[in-house]
mmCIF file with all atom_site columns, C-alpha atoms in Angstrom:
data_model
loop_
_atom_site.group_PDB
_atom_site.id
_atom_site.type_symbol
_atom_site.label_atom_id
_atom_site.label_alt_id
_atom_site.label_comp_id
_atom_site.label_asym_id
_atom_site.label_entity_id
_atom_site.label_seq_id
_atom_site.pdbx_PDB_ins_code
_atom_site.Cartn_x
_atom_site.Cartn_y
_atom_site.Cartn_z
_atom_site.occupancy
_atom_site.B_iso_or_equiv
_atom_site.pdbx_formal_charge
_atom_site.auth_seq_id
_atom_site.auth_comp_id
_atom_site.auth_asym_id
_atom_site.auth_atom_id
_atom_site.pdbx_PDB_model_num
ATOM 1   C CA . MET K 1 1   ? 12.169  29.088 3.815   1.00 0.00 ? 18  MET K CA 1
ATOM 2   C CA . HIS K 1 2   ? 9.896   30.406 6.754   1.00 0.00 ? 19  HIS K CA 1
ATOM 3   C CA . ARG K 1 3   ? 8.142   27.150 7.864   1.00 0.00 ? 20  ARG K CA 1
ATOM 4   C CA . ALA K 1 4   ? 4.445   28.213 7.319   1.00 0.00 ? 21  ALA K CA 1
ATOM 5   C CA . SER K 1 5   ? 5.560   28.825 3.915   1.00 0.00 ? 22  SER K CA 1
ATOM 6   C CA . LEU K 1 6   ? 7.405   25.003 3.638   1.00 0.00 ? 23  LEU K CA 1
ATOM 7   C CA . ILE K 1 7   ? 4.049   23.534 5.281   1.00 0.00 ? 24  ILE K CA 1
ATOM 8   C CA . ARG K 1 8   ? 1.504   25.321 2.771   1.00 0.00 ? 25  ARG K CA 1
ATOM 9   C CA . VAL K 1 9   ? 4.388   23.566 0.103   1.00 0.00 ? 26  VAL K CA 1
ATOM 10  C CA . ILE K 1 10  ? 3.500   20.102 1.289   1.00 0.00 ? 27  ILE K CA 1
ATOM 11  C CA . LEU K 1 11  ? 0.551   20.356 2.051   1.00 0.00 ? 28  LEU K CA 1
ATOM 12  C CA . ARG K 1 12  ? -0.550  21.766 -1.981  1.00 0.00 ? 29  ARG K CA 1
ATOM 13  C CA . LYS K 1 13  ? 1.975   18.755 -3.621  1.00 0.00 ? 30  LYS K CA 1
ATOM 14  C CA . ASN K 1 14  ? 1.011   16.283 -1.008  1.00 0.00 ? 31  ASN K CA 1
ATOM 15  C CA . TYR K 1 15  ? -3.120  17.039 -1.436  1.00 0.00 ? 32  TYR K CA 1
ATOM 16  C CA . ASN K 1 16  ? -5.386  13.872 -1.841  1.00 0.00 ? 33  ASN K CA 1
ATOM 17  C CA . THR K 1 17  ? -6.224  14.147 -5.953  1.00 0.00 ? 34  THR K CA 1
ATOM 18  C CA . PHE K 1 18  ? -9.357  11.925 -4.638  1.00 0.00 ? 35  PHE K CA 1
ATOM 19  C CA . TYR K 1 19  ? -11.638 15.379 -4.970  1.00 0.00 ? 36  TYR K CA 1
ATOM 20  C CA . ARG K 1 20  ? -9.523  16.964 -7.525  1.00 0.00 ? 37  ARG K CA 1
ATOM 21  C CA . ARG K 1 21  ? -11.118 13.634 -9.655  1.00 0.00 ? 38  ARG K CA 1
ATOM 22  C CA . GLU K 1 22  ? -14.538 13.587 -8.008  1.00 0.00 ? 39  GLU K CA 1
ATOM 23  C CA . MET K 1 23  ? -15.388 17.559 -8.709  1.00 0.00 ? 40  MET K CA 1
ATOM 24  C CA . SER K 1 24  ? -13.464 18.014 -12.400 1.00 0.00 ? 41  SER K CA 1
ATOM 25  C CA . SER K 1 25  ? -16.183 14.823 -12.960 1.00 0.00 ? 42  SER K CA 1
ATOM 26  C CA . CYS K 1 26  ? -19.576 17.524 -11.472 1.00 0.00 ? 43  CYS K CA 1
ATOM 27  C CA . ASP K 1 27  ? -20.563 20.873 -12.224 1.00 0.00 ? 44  ASP K CA 1
ATOM 28  C CA . ILE K 1 28  ? -18.144 23.511 -10.516 1.00 0.00 ? 45  ILE K CA 1
ATOM 29  C CA . SER K 1 29  ? -19.294 27.089 -9.457  1.00 0.00 ? 46  SER K CA 1
ATOM 30  C CA . ASN K 1 30  ? -18.620 29.344 -7.383  1.00 0.00 ? 47  ASN K CA 1
ATOM 31  C CA . GLY K 1 31  ? -22.312 30.545 -5.464  1.00 0.00 ? 48  GLY K CA 1
ATOM 32  C CA . PRO K 1 32  ? -22.252 32.466 -2.784  1.00 0.00 ? 49  PRO K CA 1
ATOM 33  C CA . VAL K 1 33  ? -22.974 29.632 -0.708  1.00 0.00 ? 50  VAL K CA 1
ATOM 34  C CA . GLU K 1 34  ? -19.723 28.451 -1.257  1.00 0.00 ? 51  GLU K CA 1
ATOM 35  C CA . SER K 1 35  ? -17.539 31.609 -1.409  1.00 0.00 ? 52  SER K CA 1
ATOM 36  C CA . SER K 1 36  ? -19.543 32.672 1.731   1.00 0.00 ? 53  SER K CA 1
ATOM 37  C CA . ILE K 1 37  ? -18.165 29.880 4.312   1.00 0.00 ? 54  ILE K CA 1
ATOM 38  C CA . ARG K 1 38  ? -14.434 30.113 2.001   1.00 0.00 ? 55  ARG K CA 1
ATOM 39  C CA . GLY K 1 39  ? -14.656 33.778 2.875   1.00 0.00 ? 56  GLY K CA 1
ATOM 40  C CA . LYS K 1 40  ? -14.455 33.255 6.839   1.00 0.00 ? 57  LYS K CA 1
ATOM 41  C CA . LEU K 1 41  ? -13.246 30.166 7.375   1.00 0.00 ? 58  LEU K CA 1
ATOM 42  C CA . GLU K 1 42  ? -10.090 31.835 5.655   1.00 0.00 ? 59  GLU K CA 1
ATOM 43  C CA . ALA K 1 43  ? -10.386 35.930 7.553   1.00 0.00 ? 60  ALA K CA 1
ATOM 44  C CA . ALA K 1 44  ? -10.818 34.083 10.863  1.00 0.00 ? 61  ALA K CA 1
ATOM 45  C CA . LEU K 1 45  ? -8.840  31.364 10.755  1.00 0.00 ? 62  LEU K CA 1
ATOM 46  C CA . ARG K 1 46  ? -6.084  32.139 8.430   1.00 0.00 ? 63  ARG K CA 1
ATOM 47  C CA . PRO K 1 47  ? -5.705  28.675 7.478   1.00 0.00 ? 64  PRO K CA 1
ATOM 48  C CA . LEU K 1 48  ? -2.447  26.792 5.942   1.00 0.00 ? 65  LEU K CA 1
ATOM 49  C CA . HIS K 1 49  ? -4.961  24.441 3.503   1.00 0.00 ? 66  HIS K CA 1
ATOM 50  C CA . CYS K 1 50  ? -9.058  25.598 2.716   1.00 0.00 ? 67  CYS K CA 1
ATOM 51  C CA . ASP K 1 51  ? -11.198 23.835 1.023   1.00 0.00 ? 68  ASP K CA 1
ATOM 52  C CA . VAL K 1 52  ? -14.825 23.597 0.564   1.00 0.00 ? 69  VAL K CA 1
ATOM 53  C CA . ILE K 1 53  ? -16.512 20.913 -1.301  1.00 0.00 ? 70  ILE K CA 1
ATOM 54  C CA . ASN K 1 54  ? -19.912 21.626 -2.777  1.00 0.00 ? 71  ASN K CA 1
ATOM 55  C CA . GLU K 1 55  ? -21.722 17.554 -2.077  1.00 0.00 ? 72  GLU K CA 1
ATOM 56  C CA . SER K 1 56  ? -25.229 19.052 -2.697  1.00 0.00 ? 73  SER K CA 1
ATOM 57  C CA . TYR K 1 57  ? -25.293 17.259 -6.312  1.00 0.00 ? 74  TYR K CA 1
ATOM 58  C CA . MET K 1 58  ? -24.297 13.829 -4.683  1.00 0.00 ? 75  MET K CA 1
ATOM 59  C CA . HIS K 1 59  ? -27.796 14.309 -3.077  1.00 0.00 ? 76  HIS K CA 1
ATOM 60  C CA . ASN K 1 60  ? -32.025 15.059 -4.349  1.00 0.00 ? 77  ASN K CA 1
ATOM 61  C CA . VAL K 1 61  ? -31.695 18.085 -4.736  1.00 0.00 ? 78  VAL K CA 1
ATOM 62  C CA . PRO K 1 62  ? -32.132 20.901 -7.584  1.00 0.00 ? 79  PRO K CA 1
ATOM 63  C CA . LYS K 1 63  ? -29.101 21.831 -10.076 1.00 0.00 ? 80  LYS K CA 1
ATOM 64  C CA . ASN K 1 64  ? -26.458 24.789 -8.556  1.00 0.00 ? 81  ASN K CA 1
ATOM 65  C CA . ALA K 1 65  ? -28.568 23.697 -4.995  1.00 0.00 ? 82  ALA K CA 1
ATOM 66  C CA . GLU K 1 66  ? -25.850 24.170 -2.071  1.00 0.00 ? 83  GLU K CA 1
ATOM 67  C CA . THR K 1 67  ? -27.188 22.795 0.888   1.00 0.00 ? 84  THR K CA 1
ATOM 68  C CA . HIS K 1 68  ? -24.386 19.800 1.190   1.00 0.00 ? 85  HIS K CA 1
ATOM 69  C CA . PHE K 1 69  ? -20.849 21.079 1.877   1.00 0.00 ? 86  PHE K CA 1
ATOM 70  C CA . LYS K 1 70  ? -17.938 19.468 3.421   1.00 0.00 ? 87  LYS K CA 1
ATOM 71  C CA . VAL K 1 71  ? -14.857 21.704 4.811   1.00 0.00 ? 88  VAL K CA 1
ATOM 72  C CA . VAL K 1 72  ? -11.146 20.711 4.879   1.00 0.00 ? 89  VAL K CA 1
ATOM 73  C CA . VAL K 1 73  ? -9.665  23.180 7.351   1.00 0.00 ? 90  VAL K CA 1
ATOM 74  C CA . VAL K 1 74  ? -5.872  23.459 7.908   1.00 0.00 ? 91  VAL K CA 1
ATOM 75  C CA . SER K 1 75  ? -5.040  25.673 10.945  1.00 0.00 ? 92  SER K CA 1
ATOM 76  C CA . GLU K 1 76  ? -1.875  26.501 13.542  1.00 0.00 ? 93  GLU K CA 1
ATOM 77  C CA . LYS K 1 77  ? -5.244  27.675 15.413  1.00 0.00 ? 94  LYS K CA 1
ATOM 78  C CA . PHE K 1 78  ? -6.031  24.326 15.761  1.00 0.00 ? 95  PHE K CA 1
ATOM 79  C CA . ASP K 1 79  ? -3.091  23.774 17.949  1.00 0.00 ? 96  ASP K CA 1
ATOM 80  C CA . LYS K 1 80  ? -4.445  22.294 21.352  1.00 0.00 ? 97  LYS K CA 1
ATOM 81  C CA . LEU K 1 81  ? -8.034  22.467 20.519  1.00 0.00 ? 98  LEU K CA 1
ATOM 82  C CA . PRO K 1 82  ? -8.896  18.897 21.419  1.00 0.00 ? 99  PRO K CA 1
ATOM 83  C CA . LEU K 1 83  ? -11.657 17.885 17.788  1.00 0.00 ? 100 LEU K CA 1
ATOM 84  C CA . ILE K 1 84  ? -14.882 19.129 19.595  1.00 0.00 ? 101 ILE K CA 1
ATOM 85  C CA . LYS K 1 85  ? -13.844 22.631 19.696  1.00 0.00 ? 102 LYS K CA 1
ATOM 86  C CA . ARG K 1 86  ? -13.010 22.780 16.547  1.00 0.00 ? 103 ARG K CA 1
ATOM 87  C CA . HIS K 1 87  ? -16.524 21.976 14.830  1.00 0.00 ? 104 HIS K CA 1
ATOM 88  C CA . ARG K 1 88  ? -17.710 23.762 17.032  1.00 0.00 ? 105 ARG K CA 1
ATOM 89  C CA . MET K 1 89  ? -15.624 26.797 16.004  1.00 0.00 ? 106 MET K CA 1
ATOM 90  C CA . ILE K 1 90  ? -16.235 26.753 12.459  1.00 0.00 ? 107 ILE K CA 1
ATOM 91  C CA . ASN K 1 91  ? -19.676 25.674 13.494  1.00 0.00 ? 108 ASN K CA 1
ATOM 92  C CA . GLN K 1 92  ? -20.086 29.302 15.061  1.00 0.00 ? 109 GLN K CA 1
ATOM 93  C CA . LEU K 1 93  ? -18.481 30.229 12.260  1.00 0.00 ? 110 LEU K CA 1
ATOM 94  C CA . LEU K 1 94  ? -20.594 29.289 9.752   1.00 0.00 ? 111 LEU K CA 1
ATOM 95  C CA . GLN K 1 95  ? -23.837 30.227 11.690  1.00 0.00 ? 112 GLN K CA 1
ATOM 96  C CA . GLU K 1 96  ? -25.855 31.866 9.149   1.00 0.00 ? 113 GLU K CA 1
ATOM 97  C CA . GLU K 1 97  ? -25.124 29.534 5.801   1.00 0.00 ? 114 GLU K CA 1
ATOM 98  C CA . LEU K 1 98  ? -26.166 26.737 8.484   1.00 0.00 ? 115 LEU K CA 1
ATOM 99  C CA . GLN K 1 99  ? -29.634 28.999 9.654   1.00 0.00 ? 116 GLN K CA 1
ATOM 100 C CA . GLY K 1 100 ? -30.008 29.723 5.942   1.00 0.00 ? 117 GLY K CA 1
ATOM 101 C CA . GLY K 1 101 ? -30.324 26.972 4.200   1.00 0.00 ? 118 GLY K CA 1
ATOM 102 C CA . VAL K 1 102 ? -26.938 24.639 4.026   1.00 0.00 ? 119 VAL K CA 1
ATOM 103 C CA . HIS K 1 103 ? -28.588 21.088 5.146   1.00 0.00 ? 120 HIS K CA 1
ATOM 104 C CA . ALA K 1 104 ? -25.276 19.726 6.104   1.00 0.00 ? 121 ALA K CA 1
ATOM 105 C CA . LEU K 1 105 ? -21.777 20.060 6.448   1.00 0.00 ? 122 LEU K CA 1
ATOM 106 C CA . SER K 1 106 ? -18.830 18.103 6.964   1.00 0.00 ? 123 SER K CA 1
ATOM 107 C CA . ILE K 1 107 ? -15.509 19.259 9.108   1.00 0.00 ? 124 ILE K CA 1
ATOM 108 C CA . VAL K 1 108 ? -11.972 17.965 9.009   1.00 0.00 ? 125 VAL K CA 1
ATOM 109 C CA . ALA K 1 109 ? -10.603 20.336 11.041  1.00 0.00 ? 126 ALA K CA 1
ATOM 110 C CA . LYS K 1 110 ? -6.616  18.952 11.004  1.00 0.00 ? 127 LYS K CA 1
ATOM 111 C CA . THR K 1 111 ? -3.637  20.693 12.989  1.00 0.00 ? 128 THR K CA 1
ATOM 112 C CA . PRO K 1 112 ? -0.500  21.331 9.962   1.00 0.00 ? 129 PRO K CA 1
ATOM 113 C CA . GLU K 1 113 ? 1.395   18.475 12.148  1.00 0.00 ? 130 GLU K CA 1
ATOM 114 C CA . GLN K 1 114 ? -1.438  15.745 11.608  1.00 0.00 ? 131 GLN K CA 1
ATOM 115 C CA . TRP K 1 115 ? -2.210  17.366 7.603   1.00 0.00 ? 132 TRP K CA 1
ATOM 116 C CA . GLU K 1 116 ? 1.842   16.190 7.711   1.00 0.00 ? 133 GLU K CA 1
ATOM 117 C CA . THR K 1 117 ? 1.004   12.744 9.235   1.00 0.00 ? 134 THR K CA 1
ATOM 118 C CA . SER K 1 118 ? -2.064  12.284 7.060   1.00 0.00 ? 135 SER K CA 1
ATOM 119 C CA . ASN K 1 119 ? -2.829  14.310 4.374   1.00 0.00 ? 136 ASN K CA 1
ATOM 120 C CA . THR K 1 120 ? -6.182  12.097 3.260   1.00 0.00 ? 137 THR K CA 1
ATOM 121 C CA . VAL K 1 121 ? -9.912  13.124 2.902   1.00 0.00 ? 138 VAL K CA 1
ATOM 122 C CA . ALA K 1 122 ? -12.550 10.316 3.066   1.00 0.00 ? 139 ALA K CA 1
ATOM 123 C CA . ALA K 1 123 ? -14.997 10.659 0.491   1.00 0.00 ? 140 ALA K CA 1
ATOM 124 C CA . SER K 1 124 ? -18.382 11.121 1.754   1.00 0.00 ? 141 SER K CA 1
ATOM 125 C CA . PRO K 1 125 ? -20.761 8.694  1.260   1.00 0.00 ? 142 PRO K CA 1
ATOM 126 C CA . ALA K 1 126 ? -23.758 8.183  -0.770  1.00 0.00 ? 143 ALA K CA 1
ATOM 127 C CA . CYS K 1 127 ? -26.921 9.820  0.128   1.00 0.00 ? 144 CYS K CA 1
ATOM 128 C CA . ARG K 1 128 ? -29.314 7.651  1.468   1.00 0.00 ? 145 ARG K CA 1
ATOM 129 C CA . GLY K 1 129 ? -32.678 9.640  0.866   1.00 0.00 ? 146 GLY K CA 1
ATOM 130 C CA . GLY K 1 130 ? -33.041 10.922 3.913   1.00 0.00 ? 147 GLY K CA 1
ATOM 131 C CA . PHE K 1 131 ? -34.692 7.542  4.901   1.00 0.00 ? 148 PHE K CA 1
ATOM 132 C CA . GLY K 1 132 ? -32.398 5.506  5.728   1.00 0.00 ? 149 GLY K CA 1
ATOM 133 C CA . LYS K 1 133 ? -32.960 4.378  2.595   1.00 0.00 ? 150 LYS K CA 1
#
């Protein structure tokens, strides 16, 4: 089996189930912003694993809003890049979305080897209302 294919199988098998449970309890819809984010990340980074998680429901926003996202991206293109450059790469790819209404973007950007070592993603903190309440 090709190394990339093997890594994909391992990643899918070991993926942290927290988000599966969390997402199943909320209204899941692939809105246009979420689809745009996913498309840009997949086209540019050819990820072995990519999750685009709309966390807007956790905040004081209208129902079905697309303002708060977490992306989990595992790509060989991150090899030998420091974390800050990975984040800059993703921010640059999603510049249009960030200027057009996405208020918050949490980024988990790992190499395949890092993901094999630790494929868990911490839950996002609860919304504090914008003023540290």
